């Protein structure tokens, strides 16, 4: 998995250096995740609710066509869930979404619907009661993003997106219900 993240970082670097006919912009972003673990086939014995986590990172925008943007990001992202009103599980990831965005313009506001895959690697998984679950989880998390970003005055951006996890998180899923990450993210950022 570490090799995959290194390859992704190198690809980001080369995309940044290959500014032949495209105009690239770079940026920083931060915000909040509103996350919840999705547990399927449960008999109701495990009650989960949303929990808040941080999301911060860097991005690059490349515009191969006038109304098309490719936006890879490298983010630190906290996901997880409150569990039965007694505990909270926070899973900290390094994630790399690669987003395809349409560039629509309304006066000085740019509206950019987005979609794309995301791969993440879990750095830690701890409960509020200081129990470490990292060895019980599949560290690689794959999912899909859908959302929209708004860019004002060329540099200021705000966005909302939904991440739907496709990967089974629990290593022992054959014995338990399937568990996946789902998350809403609200972010603000600056492009330069």
C-alpha positions as a Python dict, from the first residue, in 0.01 Angstrom:
ca = {
    (1, 'X'): (0, 0, 0),
    (2, 'X'): (288, 234, 79),
    (3, 'X'): (416, 177, -274),
    (4, 'X'): (77, 278, -413),
    (5, 'X'): (78, 604, -215),
    (6, 'X'): (435, 679, -328),
    (7, 'X'): (340, 611, -689),
    (8, 'X'): (39, 842, -650),
    (9, 'X'): (254, 1119, -503),
    (10, 'X'): (506, 1083, -788),
    (11, 'X'): (222, 1100, -1042),
    (12, 'X'): (98, 1420, -876),
    (13, 'X'): (448, 1564, -906),
    (14, 'X'): (482, 1473, -1274),
    (15, 'X'): (136, 1608, -1352),
    (16, 'X'): (247, 1932, -1192),
    (17, 'X'): (562, 1945, -1401),
    (18, 'X'): (382, 1867, -1726),
    (19, 'X'): (228, 2211, -1776),
    (20, 'X'): (280, 2207, -2151),
    (21, 'X'): (-57, 2327, -2276),
    (22, 'X'): (-266, 2319, -1962),
    (23, 'X'): (-290, 2577, -1688),
    (24, 'X'): (-240, 2415, -1351),
    (25, 'X'): (-345, 2562, -1020),
    (26, 'X'): (-248, 2439, -676),
    (27, 'X'): (-431, 2478, -351),
    (28, 'X'): (-487, 2396, 11),
    (29, 'X'): (-813, 2297, 174),
    (30, 'X'): (-953, 2208, 510),
    (31, 'X'): (-1284, 2133, 668),
    (32, 'X'): (-1496, 1886, 856),
    (33, 'X'): (-1605, 1530, 787),
    (34, 'X'): (-1946, 1413, 907),
    (35, 'X'): (-1886, 1039, 904),
    (36, 'X'): (-2077, 724, 990),
    (37, 'X'): (-1988, 358, 968),
    (38, 'X'): (-2243, 167, 763),
    (39, 'X'): (-2312, -173, 919),
    (40, 'X'): (-2519, -402, 698),
    (41, 'X'): (-2716, -708, 805),
    (42, 'X'): (-2716, -607, 1169),
    (43, 'X'): (-2988, -719, 1406),
    (44, 'X'): (-2994, -372, 1562),
    (45, 'X'): (-2750, -463, 1840),
    (46, 'X'): (-2495, -206, 1717),
    (47, 'X'): (-2622, 150, 1699),
    (48, 'X'): (-2397, 396, 1515),
    (49, 'X'): (-2439, 768, 1462),
    (50, 'X'): (-2243, 1040, 1287),
    (51, 'X'): (-1920, 1176, 1427),
    (52, 'X'): (-1712, 1477, 1329),
    (53, 'X'): (-1354, 1461, 1206),
    (54, 'X'): (-1100, 1686, 1038),
    (55, 'X'): (-998, 1689, 672),
    (56, 'X'): (-696, 1891, 548),
    (57, 'X'): (-466, 1869, 252),
    (58, 'X'): (-335, 1988, -81),
    (59, 'X'): (-468, 1970, -435),
    (60, 'X'): (-378, 2036, -794),
    (61, 'X'): (-615, 2136, -1074),
    (62, 'X'): (-534, 2064, -1435),
    (63, 'X'): (-762, 2184, -1714),
    (64, 'X'): (-711, 1970, -2027),
    (65, 'X'): (-1027, 2116, -2182),
    (66, 'X'): (-1200, 2449, -2126),
    (67, 'X'): (-1489, 2306, -1923),
    (68, 'X'): (-1314, 2002, -1773),
    (69, 'X'): (-1092, 1991, -1465),
    (70, 'X'): (-893, 1699, -1327),
    (71, 'X'): (-824, 1747, -956),
    (72, 'X'): (-604, 1501, -764),
    (73, 'X'): (-582, 1566, -391),
    (74, 'X'): (-369, 1439, -103),
    (75, 'X'): (-562, 1462, 224),
    (76, 'X'): (-545, 1373, 591),
    (77, 'X'): (-900, 1263, 668),
    (78, 'X'): (-1066, 1142, 989),
    (79, 'X'): (-1365, 910, 950),
    (80, 'X'): (-1546, 675, 1185),
    (81, 'X'): (-1859, 680, 1397),
    (82, 'X'): (-2010, 730, 1738),
    (83, 'X'): (-2104, 384, 1865),
    (84, 'X'): (-2404, 322, 2093),
    (85, 'X'): (-2371, 661, 2267),
    (86, 'X'): (-2082, 520, 2473),
    (87, 'X'): (-1780, 526, 2245),
    (88, 'X'): (-1637, 687, 1935),
    (89, 'X'): (-1417, 521, 1673),
    (90, 'X'): (-1190, 757, 1479),
    (91, 'X'): (-1003, 619, 1178),
    (92, 'X'): (-733, 853, 1047),
    (93, 'X'): (-648, 813, 679),
    (94, 'X'): (-414, 952, 418),
    (95, 'X'): (-644, 964, 113),
    (96, 'X'): (-596, 1039, -253),
    (97, 'X'): (-914, 1129, -442),
    (98, 'X'): (-884, 1190, -817),
    (99, 'X'): (-1181, 1403, -919),
    (100, 'X'): (-1325, 1488, -1257),
    (101, 'X'): (-1501, 1826, -1247),
    (102, 'X'): (-1719, 2016, -1490),
    (103, 'X'): (-1651, 2391, -1500),
    (104, 'X'): (-1972, 2593, -1517),
    (105, 'X'): (-1980, 2970, -1476),
    (106, 'X'): (-2250, 3201, -1338),
    (107, 'X'): (-2118, 3559, -1334),
    (108, 'X'): (-1807, 3553, -1111),
    (109, 'X'): (-1905, 3225, -945),
    (110, 'X'): (-1778, 2896, -1087),
    (111, 'X'): (-1991, 2592, -1007),
    (112, 'X'): (-1801, 2264, -1038),
    (113, 'X'): (-1992, 1934, -1003),
    (114, 'X'): (-1745, 1655, -929),
    (115, 'X'): (-1710, 1278, -918),
    (116, 'X'): (-1423, 1039, -883),
    (117, 'X'): (-1258, 749, -703),
    (118, 'X'): (-1066, 770, -378),
    (119, 'X'): (-812, 541, -220),
    (120, 'X'): (-705, 575, 141),
    (121, 'X'): (-462, 415, 381),
    (122, 'X'): (-550, 398, 752),
    (123, 'X'): (-282, 540, 979),
    (124, 'X'): (-467, 477, 1304),
    (125, 'X'): (-801, 353, 1437),
    (126, 'X'): (-866, 441, 1799),
    (127, 'X'): (-1170, 458, 2020),
    (128, 'X'): (-1241, 732, 2270),
    (129, 'X'): (-1169, 466, 2535),
    (130, 'X'): (-810, 436, 2399),
    (131, 'X'): (-861, 95, 2237),
    (132, 'X'): (-648, 52, 1923),
    (133, 'X'): (-837, -122, 1639),
    (134, 'X'): (-584, -72, 1357),
    (135, 'X'): (-489, -443, 1343),
    (136, 'X'): (-858, -540, 1311),
    (137, 'X'): (-912, -325, 1001),
    (138, 'X'): (-832, -353, 636),
    (139, 'X'): (-603, -52, 606),
    (140, 'X'): (-686, 17, 242),
    (141, 'X'): (-1016, 197, 191),
    (142, 'X'): (-1158, 250, -159),
    (143, 'X'): (-1468, 448, -245),
    (144, 'X'): (-1636, 698, -473),
    (145, 'X'): (-1696, 1072, -429),
    (146, 'X'): (-1984, 1284, -559),
    (147, 'X'): (-2025, 1653, -486),
    (148, 'X'): (-1994, 2013, -593),
    (149, 'X'): (-1743, 2292, -537),
    (150, 'X'): (-1794, 2664, -573),
    (151, 'X'): (-1503, 2888, -672),
    (152, 'X'): (-1530, 3264, -627),
    (153, 'X'): (-1289, 3528, -750),
    (154, 'X'): (-1059, 3262, -905),
    (155, 'X'): (-900, 3169, -572),
    (156, 'X'): (-1156, 3098, -299),
    (157, 'X'): (-1333, 2765, -296),
    (158, 'X'): (-1599, 2594, -87),
    (159, 'X'): (-1734, 2247, -141),
    (160, 'X'): (-1951, 1966, -20),
    (161, 'X'): (-1910, 1603, -119),
    (162, 'X'): (-2029, 1258, -24),
    (163, 'X'): (-1789, 964, 3),
    (164, 'X'): (-1934, 614, -23),
    (165, 'X'): (-1696, 344, 91),
    (166, 'X'): (-1681, 29, -120),
    (167, 'X'): (-1427, -161, 91),
    (168, 'X'): (-1511, -395, 377),
    (169, 'X'): (-1332, -247, 680),
    (170, 'X'): (-1342, -545, 915),
    (171, 'X'): (-1080, -814, 842),
    (172, 'X'): (-1303, -1080, 998),
    (173, 'X'): (-1613, -988, 795),
    (174, 'X'): (-1706, -1353, 737),
    (175, 'X'): (-1805, -1374, 1103),
    (176, 'X'): (-1967, -1031, 1136),
    (177, 'X'): (-2186, -786, 948),
    (178, 'X'): (-2020, -589, 668),
    (179, 'X'): (-1882, -250, 777),
    (180, 'X'): (-1796, 39, 543),
    (181, 'X'): (-1720, 411, 572),
    (182, 'X'): (-1963, 677, 453),
    (183, 'X'): (-1888, 1045, 493),
    (184, 'X'): (-2005, 1396, 407),
    (185, 'X'): (-1727, 1656, 381),
    (186, 'X'): (-1765, 2033, 395),
    (187, 'X'): (-1446, 2216, 299),
    (188, 'X'): (-1303, 2557, 219),
    (189, 'X'): (-981, 2624, 35),
    (190, 'X'): (-757, 2861, -150),
    (191, 'X'): (-613, 2820, -502),
    (192, 'X'): (-287, 2980, -617),
}
